[in-house]
Amino acid sequence: MARMPGAPTNPGTKAPLGLSRLRYVSLVGHENPSTKLSSAPSPKFQRLPNIDNRSEFDRKQAQWYEALARFEHDDAQDINADVDFQSRRSSTTRSSSTTVSIHRHFRKDWQRRVRTHFDQAGKKASRRTARQVKAAALAPRPVDKLRPIVRCPTIKYNRKVRAGRGFTFAELKEAGIARPLARTIGISVDHRRQNLSEESLAINVARLKAYKERLILLPRRSNAPKKGDTKTDLSKVEKATSVSAVLPIAPTDLAVKEIKKSEMPAPVEGGAYRKLRVARSNARYQGAREKRARDKAEAETAKK
């Protein structure tokens, strides 16, 4: 407890006298005719202040009590203010999941936001009409483009095949189709995709060649045909309105197949991990080894 100004202190110690000690002093300091105190100082009360004037001591004691009460009142007001501030700040913060929401959101007027599908039959007819209009506008061209066959990502779905975004530059090159020409004859091109296996490259090259065999290039001007244009009467040829219908993507066989033990691939000598690490190391230090061999050969020729 902090010392209040004007509080009577014990001369032997720096701490203020306790409340019980002050009350006891006020009793023993008063002359009681029935009780005579010993002239020798008691060991328990040696350090009590020697106050000759009784009225002066009572006045100081009353002043100190008044200051102590005022000090405690101020502390109580400060504590109440802190508690009020804390409660006000906690009320403005977001409540946790366990607290009860004060504002109950029950009047949502959900009837105004109910979505019905009574126009389902009409929309179906509208979509069919829009497809027919689009096919008539693009005729005799098909309404879609040729898409490659790609594998679905992740281990969970990579057994399945689907249509990709576009063919790679390597696939177009193997099929003998120029990049600028591919987009003009209904072949989609994807400059980001890369071929990571020979199987994907071979199957898409075969798809491009099959499309190229069925392709009919009409001249822009009927009286000025260019090289590669087809001189065919369209009235005698069956035209396709959809590429995906003519060249569909067949699903792969997902059934489990059994093979003989002799058909199992032979294990890698030394282990697959070691072989991969050695190949990585050779690729990493290939340039340094070539430079070392070249410097050695130059040093030998310089000695000669």
PDB file of C-alpha atoms in Angstrom:
ATOM      1  CA  MET A   1       0.000   0.000   0.000  1.00  0.00           C
ATOM      2  CA  ALA A   2       1.420   3.390  -0.950  1.00  0.00           C
ATOM      3  CA  ARG A   3       2.103   5.884   1.834  1.00  0.00           C
ATOM      4  CA  MET A   4      -0.292   8.810   1.980  1.00  0.00           C
ATOM      5  CA  PRO A   5       1.024  12.311   2.618  1.00  0.00           C
ATOM      6  CA  GLY A   6       0.799  13.260   6.253  1.00  0.00           C
ATOM      7  CA  ALA A   7       0.529   9.687   7.500  1.00  0.00           C
ATOM      8  CA  PRO A   8       2.274   9.115  10.869  1.00  0.00           C
ATOM      9  CA  THR A   9       5.213   6.810  10.453  1.00  0.00           C
ATOM     10  CA  ASN A  10       7.262   4.720  12.825  1.00  0.00           C
ATOM     11  CA  PRO A  11      10.707   6.270  13.396  1.00  0.00           C
ATOM     12  CA  GLY A  12      12.392   2.863  13.246  1.00  0.00           C
ATOM     13  CA  THR A  13      10.831   1.856   9.902  1.00  0.00           C
ATOM     14  CA  LYS A  14       9.950   3.644   6.678  1.00  0.00           C
ATOM     15  CA  ALA A  15       6.543   1.957   6.223  1.00  0.00           C
ATOM     16  CA  PRO A  16       3.430   3.723   7.610  1.00  0.00           C
ATOM     17  CA  LEU A  17       1.728   2.435  10.683  1.00  0.00           C
ATOM     18  CA  GLY A  18      -1.092  -0.020  10.076  1.00  0.00           C
ATOM     19  CA  LEU A  19      -4.695   0.742  10.883  1.00  0.00           C
ATOM     20  CA  SER A  20      -4.782  -1.596  13.890  1.00  0.00           C
ATOM     21  CA  ARG A  21      -1.546  -0.116  15.291  1.00  0.00           C
ATOM     22  CA  LEU A  22      -2.926   3.413  15.111  1.00  0.00           C
ATOM     23  CA  ARG A  23      -6.063   2.417  16.937  1.00  0.00           C
ATOM     24  CA  TYR A  24      -4.023   0.735  19.647  1.00  0.00           C
ATOM     25  CA  VAL A  25      -1.818   3.757  19.997  1.00  0.00           C
ATOM     26  CA  SER A  26      -4.849   5.974  20.455  1.00  0.00           C
ATOM     27  CA  LEU A  27      -5.910   3.715  23.331  1.00  0.00           C
ATOM     28  CA  VAL A  28      -2.642   3.272  25.144  1.00  0.00           C
ATOM     29  CA  GLY A  29      -1.723   6.910  24.741  1.00  0.00           C
ATOM     30  CA  HIS A  30      -4.713   7.957  26.839  1.00  0.00           C
ATOM     31  CA  GLU A  31      -4.212   8.137  30.580  1.00  0.00           C
ATOM     32  CA  ASN A  32      -6.349   5.473  32.193  1.00  0.00           C
ATOM     33  CA  PRO A  33      -6.452   5.883  35.976  1.00  0.00           C
ATOM     34  CA  SER A  34      -7.285   2.218  36.475  1.00  0.00           C
ATOM     35  CA  THR A  35      -4.331   1.002  34.404  1.00  0.00           C
ATOM     36  CA  LYS A  36      -0.813   2.225  35.133  1.00  0.00           C
ATOM     37  CA  LEU A  37       1.711   1.644  32.398  1.00  0.00           C
ATOM     38  CA  SER A  38       5.180   0.636  33.365  1.00  0.00           C
ATOM     39  CA  SER A  39       7.839   3.310  33.205  1.00  0.00           C
ATOM     40  CA  ALA A  40      10.146   0.902  31.365  1.00  0.00           C
ATOM     41  CA  PRO A  41       9.409   0.759  27.627  1.00  0.00           C
ATOM     42  CA  SER A  42       7.843  -2.515  26.490  1.00  0.00           C
ATOM     43  CA  PRO A  43       9.865  -4.427  23.855  1.00  0.00           C
ATOM     44  CA  LYS A  44       6.723  -4.658  21.728  1.00  0.00           C
ATOM     45  CA  PHE A  45       6.107  -0.920  21.591  1.00  0.00           C
ATOM     46  CA  GLN A  46       9.628   0.508  21.701  1.00  0.00           C
ATOM     47  CA  ARG A  47       9.349   2.106  18.247  1.00  0.00           C
ATOM     48  CA  LEU A  48       5.999   3.828  18.822  1.00  0.00           C
ATOM     49  CA  PRO A  49       6.178   7.614  18.397  1.00  0.00           C
ATOM     50  CA  ASN A  50       6.524   9.640  21.608  1.00  0.00           C
ATOM     51  CA  ILE A  51       3.642  12.120  21.406  1.00  0.00           C
ATOM     52  CA  ASP A  52       3.229  14.373  24.423  1.00  0.00           C
ATOM     53  CA  ASN A  53       0.325  16.394  23.168  1.00  0.00           C
ATOM     54  CA  ARG A  54      -2.760  14.197  22.876  1.00  0.00           C
ATOM     55  CA  SER A  55      -4.856  16.683  20.879  1.00  0.00           C
ATOM     56  CA  GLU A  56      -2.082  17.153  18.307  1.00  0.00           C
ATOM     57  CA  PHE A  57      -1.902  13.400  17.724  1.00  0.00           C
ATOM     58  CA  ASP A  58      -5.672  13.072  17.313  1.00  0.00           C
ATOM     59  CA  ARG A  59      -5.701  15.922  14.816  1.00  0.00           C
ATOM     60  CA  LYS A  60      -2.958  14.316  12.696  1.00  0.00           C
ATOM     61  CA  GLN A  61      -4.625  10.954  12.911  1.00  0.00           C
ATOM     62  CA  ALA A  62      -7.944  12.389  11.718  1.00  0.00           C
ATOM     63  CA  GLN A  63      -6.209  14.159   8.825  1.00  0.00           C
ATOM     64  CA  TRP A  64      -4.512  10.953   7.794  1.00  0.00           C
ATOM     65  CA  TYR A  65      -7.784   8.983   7.915  1.00  0.00           C
ATOM     66  CA  GLU A  66      -9.456  11.617   5.755  1.00  0.00           C
ATOM     67  CA  ALA A  67      -6.624  11.497   3.207  1.00  0.00           C
ATOM     68  CA  LEU A  68      -6.747   7.691   3.191  1.00  0.00           C
ATOM     69  CA  ALA A  69     -10.514   7.679   2.541  1.00  0.00           C
ATOM     70  CA  ARG A  70     -10.073  10.219  -0.260  1.00  0.00           C
ATOM     71  CA  PHE A  71      -7.292   8.111  -1.807  1.00  0.00           C
ATOM     72  CA  GLU A  72      -9.419   4.934  -1.702  1.00  0.00           C
ATOM     73  CA  HIS A  73     -12.368   6.810  -3.248  1.00  0.00           C
ATOM     74  CA  ASP A  74     -10.208   8.004  -6.158  1.00  0.00           C
ATOM     75  CA  ASP A  75      -8.867   4.491  -6.712  1.00  0.00           C
ATOM     76  CA  ALA A  76     -12.392   3.097  -6.798  1.00  0.00           C
ATOM     77  CA  GLN A  77     -13.427   5.666  -9.394  1.00  0.00           C
ATOM     78  CA  ASP A  78     -10.394   4.789 -11.562  1.00  0.00           C
ATOM     79  CA  ILE A  79     -11.181   1.081 -11.333  1.00  0.00           C
ATOM     80  CA  ASN A  80     -14.824   1.659 -12.263  1.00  0.00           C
ATOM     81  CA  ALA A  81     -13.756   3.759 -15.234  1.00  0.00           C
ATOM     82  CA  ASP A  82     -11.388   0.985 -16.413  1.00  0.00           C
ATOM     83  CA  VAL A  83     -14.117  -1.625 -16.091  1.00  0.00           C
ATOM     84  CA  ASP A  84     -16.568   0.570 -17.984  1.00  0.00           C
ATOM     85  CA  PHE A  85     -14.029   1.129 -20.762  1.00  0.00           C
ATOM     86  CA  GLN A  86     -13.268  -2.578 -21.013  1.00  0.00           C
ATOM     87  CA  SER A  87     -16.959  -3.488 -21.191  1.00  0.00           C
ATOM     88  CA  ARG A  88     -17.624  -0.808 -23.808  1.00  0.00           C
ATOM     89  CA  ARG A  89     -14.708  -2.017 -25.909  1.00  0.00           C
ATOM     90  CA  SER A  90     -15.760  -5.663 -25.647  1.00  0.00           C
ATOM     91  CA  SER A  91     -19.283  -4.786 -26.743  1.00  0.00           C
ATOM     92  CA  THR A  92     -18.000  -3.207 -29.970  1.00  0.00           C
ATOM     93  CA  THR A  93     -15.873  -6.227 -30.927  1.00  0.00           C
ATOM     94  CA  ARG A  94     -17.209  -9.190 -32.853  1.00  0.00           C
ATOM     95  CA  SER A  95     -18.981 -11.712 -30.684  1.00  0.00           C
ATOM     96  CA  SER A  96     -17.788 -15.280 -30.500  1.00  0.00           C
ATOM     97  CA  SER A  97     -19.696 -18.273 -31.746  1.00  0.00           C
ATOM     98  CA  THR A  98     -20.968 -19.108 -28.275  1.00  0.00           C
ATOM     99  CA  THR A  99     -22.682 -15.782 -27.632  1.00  0.00           C
ATOM    100  CA  VAL A 100     -26.341 -15.290 -28.396  1.00  0.00           C
ATOM    101  CA  SER A 101     -27.100 -13.001 -31.330  1.00  0.00           C
ATOM    102  CA  ILE A 102     -29.070  -9.990 -30.172  1.00  0.00           C
ATOM    103  CA  HIS A 103     -30.498  -9.168 -33.588  1.00  0.00           C
ATOM    104  CA  ARG A 104     -32.468 -12.148 -34.813  1.00  0.00           C
ATOM    105  CA  HIS A 105     -32.669 -12.269 -38.598  1.00  0.00           C
ATOM    106  CA  PHE A 106     -35.978 -14.008 -39.078  1.00  0.00           C
ATOM    107  CA  ARG A 107     -37.788 -11.682 -41.486  1.00  0.00           C
ATOM    108  CA  LYS A 108     -35.986 -12.582 -44.699  1.00  0.00           C
ATOM    109  CA  ASP A 109     -38.907 -12.189 -47.129  1.00  0.00           C
ATOM    110  CA  TRP A 110     -37.929 -15.425 -48.831  1.00  0.00           C
ATOM    111  CA  GLN A 111     -41.052 -15.499 -50.999  1.00  0.00           C
ATOM    112  CA  ARG A 112     -39.712 -12.594 -53.047  1.00  0.00           C
ATOM    113  CA  ARG A 113     -36.465 -14.443 -53.865  1.00  0.00           C
ATOM    114  CA  VAL A 114     -37.830 -17.867 -54.761  1.00  0.00           C
ATOM    115  CA  ARG A 115     -36.674 -18.890 -58.222  1.00  0.00           C
ATOM    116  CA  THR A 116     -39.003 -20.973 -60.332  1.00  0.00           C
ATOM    117  CA  HIS A 117     -38.296 -22.874 -63.555  1.00  0.00           C
ATOM    118  CA  PHE A 118     -41.624 -22.750 -65.290  1.00  0.00           C
ATOM    119  CA  ASP A 119     -39.818 -21.586 -68.447  1.00  0.00           C
ATOM    120  CA  GLN A 120     -37.803 -24.801 -68.722  1.00  0.00           C
ATOM    121  CA  ALA A 121     -39.577 -26.057 -71.836  1.00  0.00           C
ATOM    122  CA  GLY A 122     -39.445 -22.637 -73.477  1.00  0.00           C
ATOM    123  CA  LYS A 123     -35.704 -22.267 -72.753  1.00  0.00           C
ATOM    124  CA  LYS A 124     -35.076 -25.685 -74.245  1.00  0.00           C
ATOM    125  CA  ALA A 125     -36.730 -24.636 -77.482  1.00  0.00           C
ATOM    126  CA  SER A 126     -34.829 -21.310 -77.447  1.00  0.00           C
ATOM    127  CA  ARG A 127     -31.489 -23.064 -77.095  1.00  0.00           C
ATOM    128  CA  ARG A 128     -32.297 -25.414 -79.942  1.00  0.00           C
ATOM    129  CA  THR A 129     -33.266 -22.524 -82.171  1.00  0.00           C
ATOM    130  CA  ALA A 130     -30.055 -20.679 -81.265  1.00  0.00           C
ATOM    131  CA  ARG A 131     -27.995 -23.732 -82.214  1.00  0.00           C
ATOM    132  CA  GLN A 132     -29.732 -23.983 -85.549  1.00  0.00           C
ATOM    133  CA  VAL A 133     -29.166 -20.304 -86.268  1.00  0.00           C
ATOM    134  CA  LYS A 134     -25.477 -20.628 -85.386  1.00  0.00           C
ATOM    135  CA  ALA A 135     -25.046 -23.716 -87.581  1.00  0.00           C
ATOM    136  CA  ALA A 136     -26.745 -21.941 -90.489  1.00  0.00           C
ATOM    137  CA  ALA A 137     -24.488 -18.917 -90.080  1.00  0.00           C
ATOM    138  CA  LEU A 138     -21.327 -21.048 -90.013  1.00  0.00           C
ATOM    139  CA  ALA A 139     -22.368 -23.471 -92.744  1.00  0.00           C
ATOM    140  CA  PRO A 140     -20.725 -25.339 -94.356  1.00  0.00           C
ATOM    141  CA  ARG A 141     -18.212 -25.117 -91.517  1.00  0.00           C
ATOM    142  CA  PRO A 142     -18.757 -27.108 -88.300  1.00  0.00           C
ATOM    143  CA  VAL A 143     -19.863 -25.267 -85.186  1.00  0.00           C
ATOM    144  CA  ASP A 144     -16.953 -26.476 -83.000  1.00  0.00           C
ATOM    145  CA  LYS A 145     -13.188 -26.888 -83.352  1.00  0.00           C
ATOM    146  CA  LEU A 146     -10.916 -29.880 -83.251  1.00  0.00           C
ATOM    147  CA  ARG A 147      -9.618 -30.504 -79.719  1.00  0.00           C
ATOM    148  CA  PRO A 148      -6.743 -32.779 -78.614  1.00  0.00           C
ATOM    149  CA  ILE A 149      -6.994 -35.809 -76.353  1.00  0.00           C
ATOM    150  CA  VAL A 150      -5.444 -35.153 -72.941  1.00  0.00           C
ATOM    151  CA  ARG A 151      -5.299 -36.872 -69.565  1.00  0.00           C
ATOM    152  CA  CYS A 152      -7.070 -35.489 -66.532  1.00  0.00           C
ATOM    153  CA  PRO A 153      -4.734 -34.093 -63.851  1.00  0.00           C
ATOM    154  CA  THR A 154      -3.901 -35.723 -60.486  1.00  0.00           C
ATOM    155  CA  ILE A 155      -3.414 -39.413 -59.749  1.00  0.00           C
ATOM    156  CA  LYS A 156      -7.079 -39.846 -58.943  1.00  0.00           C
ATOM    157  CA  TYR A 157      -8.314 -38.946 -62.436  1.00  0.00           C
ATOM    158  CA  ASN A 158      -5.337 -39.428 -64.757  1.00  0.00           C
ATOM    159  CA  ARG A 159      -6.815 -42.728 -65.996  1.00  0.00           C
ATOM    160  CA  LYS A 160      -9.522 -40.786 -67.817  1.00  0.00           C
ATOM    161  CA  VAL A 161      -9.158 -38.847 -71.057  1.00  0.00           C
ATOM    162  CA  ARG A 162     -10.979 -35.719 -72.128  1.00  0.00           C
ATOM    163  CA  ALA A 163     -10.807 -32.916 -74.692  1.00  0.00           C
ATOM    164  CA  GLY A 164      -7.956 -30.468 -74.152  1.00  0.00           C
ATOM    165  CA  ARG A 165      -7.605 -26.769 -74.881  1.00  0.00           C
ATOM    166  CA  GLY A 166      -5.496 -27.051 -78.005  1.00  0.00           C
ATOM    167  CA  PHE A 167      -2.745 -28.902 -79.853  1.00  0.00           C
ATOM    168  CA  THR A 168       0.914 -28.252 -79.105  1.00  0.00           C
ATOM    169  CA  PHE A 169       3.441 -26.913 -81.569  1.00  0.00           C
ATOM    170  CA  ALA A 170       5.220 -30.291 -81.625  1.00  0.00           C
ATOM    171  CA  GLU A 171       1.998 -32.097 -82.581  1.00  0.00           C
ATOM    172  CA  LEU A 172       1.309 -29.628 -85.399  1.00  0.00           C
ATOM    173  CA  LYS A 173       4.859 -29.995 -86.662  1.00  0.00           C
ATOM    174  CA  GLU A 174       4.649 -33.799 -86.689  1.00  0.00           C
ATOM    175  CA  ALA A 175       1.337 -33.642 -88.551  1.00  0.00           C
ATOM    176  CA  GLY A 176       2.749 -31.211 -91.111  1.00  0.00           C
ATOM    177  CA  ILE A 177       0.377 -28.328 -90.343  1.00  0.00           C
ATOM    178  CA  ALA A 178       1.674 -24.770 -90.081  1.00  0.00           C
ATOM    179  CA  ARG A 179       0.876 -22.811 -86.932  1.00  0.00           C
ATOM    180  CA  PRO A 180      -0.828 -19.830 -88.658  1.00  0.00           C
ATOM    181  CA  LEU A 181      -2.848 -22.177 -90.858  1.00  0.00           C
ATOM    182  CA  ALA A 182      -4.095 -24.338 -88.000  1.00  0.00           C
ATOM    183  CA  ARG A 183      -6.309 -21.669 -86.453  1.00  0.00           C
ATOM    184  CA  THR A 184      -7.891 -20.818 -89.816  1.00  0.00           C
ATOM    185  CA  ILE A 185      -9.014 -24.369 -90.599  1.00  0.00           C
ATOM    186  CA  GLY A 186     -10.752 -25.141 -87.297  1.00  0.00           C
ATOM    187  CA  ILE A 187      -7.847 -26.552 -85.245  1.00  0.00           C
ATOM    188  CA  SER A 188      -7.371 -25.167 -81.740  1.00  0.00           C
ATOM    189  CA  VAL A 189      -3.799 -24.397 -80.660  1.00  0.00           C
ATOM    190  CA  ASP A 190      -2.399 -24.164 -77.120  1.00  0.00           C
ATOM    191  CA  HIS A 191       1.052 -22.615 -76.835  1.00  0.00           C
ATOM    192  CA  ARG A 192       1.379 -23.528 -73.136  1.00  0.00           C
ATOM    193  CA  ARG A 193       0.849 -27.289 -73.165  1.00  0.00           C
ATOM    194  CA  GLN A 194       3.863 -29.558 -73.562  1.00  0.00           C
ATOM    195  CA  ASN A 195       4.068 -33.206 -74.572  1.00  0.00           C
ATOM    196  CA  LEU A 196       5.452 -35.215 -71.662  1.00  0.00           C
ATOM    197  CA  SER A 197       5.081 -38.652 -73.266  1.00  0.00           C
ATOM    198  CA  GLU A 198       5.392 -40.267 -76.671  1.00  0.00           C
ATOM    199  CA  GLU A 199       1.923 -41.752 -76.343  1.00  0.00           C
ATOM    200  CA  SER A 200       0.181 -38.362 -76.095  1.00  0.00           C
ATOM    201  CA  LEU A 201       2.192 -37.049 -79.039  1.00  0.00           C
ATOM    202  CA  ALA A 202       1.369 -40.077 -81.217  1.00  0.00           C
ATOM    203  CA  ILE A 203      -2.366 -40.136 -80.459  1.00  0.00           C
ATOM    204  CA  ASN A 204      -2.838 -36.422 -81.170  1.00  0.00           C
ATOM    205  CA  VAL A 205      -0.758 -36.552 -84.354  1.00  0.00           C
ATOM    206  CA  ALA A 206      -2.975 -39.388 -85.554  1.00  0.00           C
ATOM    207  CA  ARG A 207      -6.030 -37.295 -84.670  1.00  0.00           C
ATOM    208  CA  LEU A 208      -4.715 -34.353 -86.695  1.00  0.00           C
ATOM    209  CA  LYS A 209      -3.984 -36.549 -89.710  1.00  0.00           C
ATOM    210  CA  ALA A 210      -7.460 -38.069 -89.580  1.00  0.00           C
ATOM    211  CA  TYR A 211      -8.958 -34.584 -89.498  1.00  0.00           C
ATOM    212  CA  LYS A 212      -6.734 -33.474 -92.346  1.00  0.00           C
ATOM    213  CA  GLU A 213      -7.929 -36.360 -94.518  1.00  0.00           C
ATOM    214  CA  ARG A 214     -11.577 -35.383 -94.048  1.00  0.00           C
ATOM    215  CA  LEU A 215     -10.992 -31.661 -94.384  1.00  0.00           C
ATOM    216  CA  ILE A 216     -12.390 -29.816 -97.398  1.00  0.00           C
ATOM    217  CA  LEU A 217     -10.832 -26.405 -98.040  1.00  0.00           C
ATOM    218  CA  LEU A 218     -13.018 -24.153-100.140  1.00  0.00           C
ATOM    219  CA  PRO A 219     -11.448 -21.278-102.072  1.00  0.00           C
ATOM    220  CA  ARG A 220     -12.148 -17.773-100.876  1.00  0.00           C
ATOM    221  CA  ARG A 221     -12.885 -16.829-104.438  1.00  0.00           C
ATOM    222  CA  SER A 222     -14.479 -19.394-106.657  1.00  0.00           C
ATOM    223  CA  ASN A 223     -12.744 -18.074-109.752  1.00  0.00           C
ATOM    224  CA  ALA A 224      -9.285 -17.947-108.119  1.00  0.00           C
ATOM    225  CA  PRO A 225      -8.532 -21.194-106.203  1.00  0.00           C
ATOM    226  CA  LYS A 226      -5.231 -21.470-104.340  1.00  0.00           C
ATOM    227  CA  LYS A 227      -2.893 -24.344-103.652  1.00  0.00           C
ATOM    228  CA  GLY A 228      -4.482 -26.830-101.253  1.00  0.00           C
ATOM    229  CA  ASP A 229      -8.066 -25.881-102.027  1.00  0.00           C
ATOM    230  CA  THR A 230     -10.427 -28.752-102.794  1.00  0.00           C
ATOM    231  CA  LYS A 231     -12.246 -28.805-106.096  1.00  0.00           C
ATOM    232  CA  THR A 232     -15.269 -30.761-104.990  1.00  0.00           C
ATOM    233  CA  ASP A 233     -18.958 -30.249-105.480  1.00  0.00           C
ATOM    234  CA  LEU A 234     -20.409 -29.759-101.996  1.00  0.00           C
ATOM    235  CA  SER A 235     -23.806 -30.962-103.075  1.00  0.00           C
ATOM    236  CA  LYS A 236     -22.404 -34.467-103.477  1.00  0.00           C
ATOM    237  CA  VAL A 237     -20.533 -34.521-100.155  1.00  0.00           C
ATOM    238  CA  GLU A 238     -22.039 -35.232 -96.771  1.00  0.00           C
ATOM    239  CA  LYS A 239     -21.108 -32.324 -94.544  1.00  0.00           C
ATOM    240  CA  ALA A 240     -20.570 -32.579 -90.789  1.00  0.00           C
ATOM    241  CA  THR A 241     -21.957 -29.914 -88.484  1.00  0.00           C
ATOM    242  CA  SER A 242     -19.924 -31.033 -85.446  1.00  0.00           C
ATOM    243  CA  VAL A 243     -16.309 -32.195 -85.268  1.00  0.00           C
ATOM    244  CA  SER A 244     -16.841 -33.963 -81.930  1.00  0.00           C
ATOM    245  CA  ALA A 245     -19.477 -36.174 -83.596  1.00  0.00           C
ATOM    246  CA  VAL A 246     -17.195 -37.166 -86.465  1.00  0.00           C
ATOM    247  CA  LEU A 247     -14.024 -37.629 -84.370  1.00  0.00           C
ATOM    248  CA  PRO A 248     -15.252 -38.511 -80.886  1.00  0.00           C
ATOM    249  CA  ILE A 249     -12.949 -39.055 -77.915  1.00  0.00           C
ATOM    250  CA  ALA A 250     -13.411 -42.660 -76.903  1.00  0.00           C
ATOM    251  CA  PRO A 251     -13.064 -43.412 -73.175  1.00  0.00           C
ATOM    252  CA  THR A 252     -10.173 -45.608 -72.158  1.00  0.00           C
ATOM    253  CA  ASP A 253     -10.560 -49.111 -70.845  1.00  0.00           C
ATOM    254  CA  LEU A 254     -10.533 -48.751 -67.061  1.00  0.00           C
ATOM    255  CA  ALA A 255     -10.940 -52.447 -66.322  1.00  0.00           C
ATOM    256  CA  VAL A 256      -8.228 -54.240 -64.333  1.00  0.00           C
ATOM    257  CA  LYS A 257      -6.161 -56.510 -66.541  1.00  0.00           C
ATOM    258  CA  GLU A 258      -3.932 -59.399 -65.533  1.00  0.00           C
ATOM    259  CA  ILE A 259      -0.546 -60.024 -67.092  1.00  0.00           C
ATOM    260  CA  LYS A 260       1.945 -62.807 -66.735  1.00  0.00           C
ATOM    261  CA  LYS A 261       4.949 -62.558 -64.511  1.00  0.00           C
ATOM    262  CA  SER A 262       7.225 -62.841 -67.533  1.00  0.00           C
ATOM    263  CA  GLU A 263       5.628 -59.694 -68.977  1.00  0.00           C
ATOM    264  CA  MET A 264       6.633 -57.610 -65.980  1.00  0.00           C
ATOM    265  CA  PRO A 265       9.326 -55.029 -66.771  1.00  0.00           C
ATOM    266  CA  ALA A 266      12.793 -55.937 -65.637  1.00  0.00           C
ATOM    267  CA  PRO A 267      13.953 -54.149 -62.452  1.00  0.00           C
ATOM    268  CA  VAL A 268      16.413 -51.320 -62.876  1.00  0.00           C
ATOM    269  CA  GLU A 269      19.968 -52.330 -62.030  1.00  0.00           C
ATOM    270  CA  GLY A 270      21.031 -50.711 -58.765  1.00  0.00           C
ATOM    271  CA  GLY A 271      17.560 -49.345 -58.149  1.00  0.00           C
ATOM    272  CA  ALA A 272      15.484 -46.659 -59.851  1.00  0.00           C
ATOM    273  CA  TYR A 273      16.385 -44.004 -57.269  1.00  0.00           C
ATOM    274  CA  ARG A 274      20.136 -44.454 -57.752  1.00  0.00           C
ATOM    275  CA  LYS A 275      19.763 -44.397 -61.515  1.00  0.00           C
ATOM    276  CA  LEU A 276      17.824 -41.118 -61.366  1.00  0.00           C
ATOM    277  CA  ARG A 277      20.392 -39.523 -59.044  1.00  0.00           C
ATOM    278  CA  VAL A 278      23.278 -40.569 -61.286  1.00  0.00           C
ATOM    279  CA  ALA A 279      21.519 -39.176 -64.347  1.00  0.00           C
ATOM    280  CA  ARG A 280      20.845 -35.914 -62.509  1.00  0.00           C
ATOM    281  CA  SER A 281      24.467 -35.655 -61.417  1.00  0.00           C
ATOM    282  CA  ASN A 282      25.748 -36.337 -64.935  1.00  0.00           C
ATOM    283  CA  ALA A 283      23.487 -33.655 -66.373  1.00  0.00           C
ATOM    284  CA  ARG A 284      24.569 -31.184 -63.686  1.00  0.00           C
ATOM    285  CA  TYR A 285      28.329 -31.630 -64.039  1.00  0.00           C
ATOM    286  CA  GLN A 286      28.446 -32.259 -67.781  1.00  0.00           C
ATOM    287  CA  GLY A 287      29.643 -28.754 -68.609  1.00  0.00           C
ATOM    288  CA  ALA A 288      32.340 -28.739 -65.914  1.00  0.00           C
ATOM    289  CA  ARG A 289      33.662 -32.125 -67.032  1.00  0.00           C
ATOM    290  CA  GLU A 290      33.778 -31.061 -70.666  1.00  0.00           C
ATOM    291  CA  LYS A 291      35.645 -27.895 -69.700  1.00  0.00           C
ATOM    292  CA  ARG A 292      38.129 -29.893 -67.608  1.00  0.00           C
ATOM    293  CA  ALA A 293      38.785 -32.276 -70.500  1.00  0.00           C
ATOM    294  CA  ARG A 294      39.156 -29.368 -72.920  1.00  0.00           C
ATOM    295  CA  ASP A 295      41.641 -27.573 -70.639  1.00  0.00           C
ATOM    296  CA  LYS A 296      43.615 -30.769 -70.231  1.00  0.00           C
ATOM    297  CA  ALA A 297      43.825 -31.269 -73.990  1.00  0.00           C
ATOM    298  CA  GLU A 298      44.933 -27.651 -74.477  1.00  0.00           C
ATOM    299  CA  ALA A 299      47.624 -28.047 -71.826  1.00  0.00           C
ATOM    300  CA  GLU A 300      48.983 -31.179 -73.527  1.00  0.00           C
ATOM    301  CA  THR A 301      49.107 -29.466 -76.913  1.00  0.00           C
ATOM    302  CA  ALA A 302      50.879 -26.493 -75.337  1.00  0.00           C
ATOM    303  CA  LYS A 303      53.580 -28.770 -73.941  1.00  0.00           C
ATOM    304  CA  LYS A 304      54.268 -30.228 -77.381  1.00  0.00           C
TER     305      LYS A 304
END
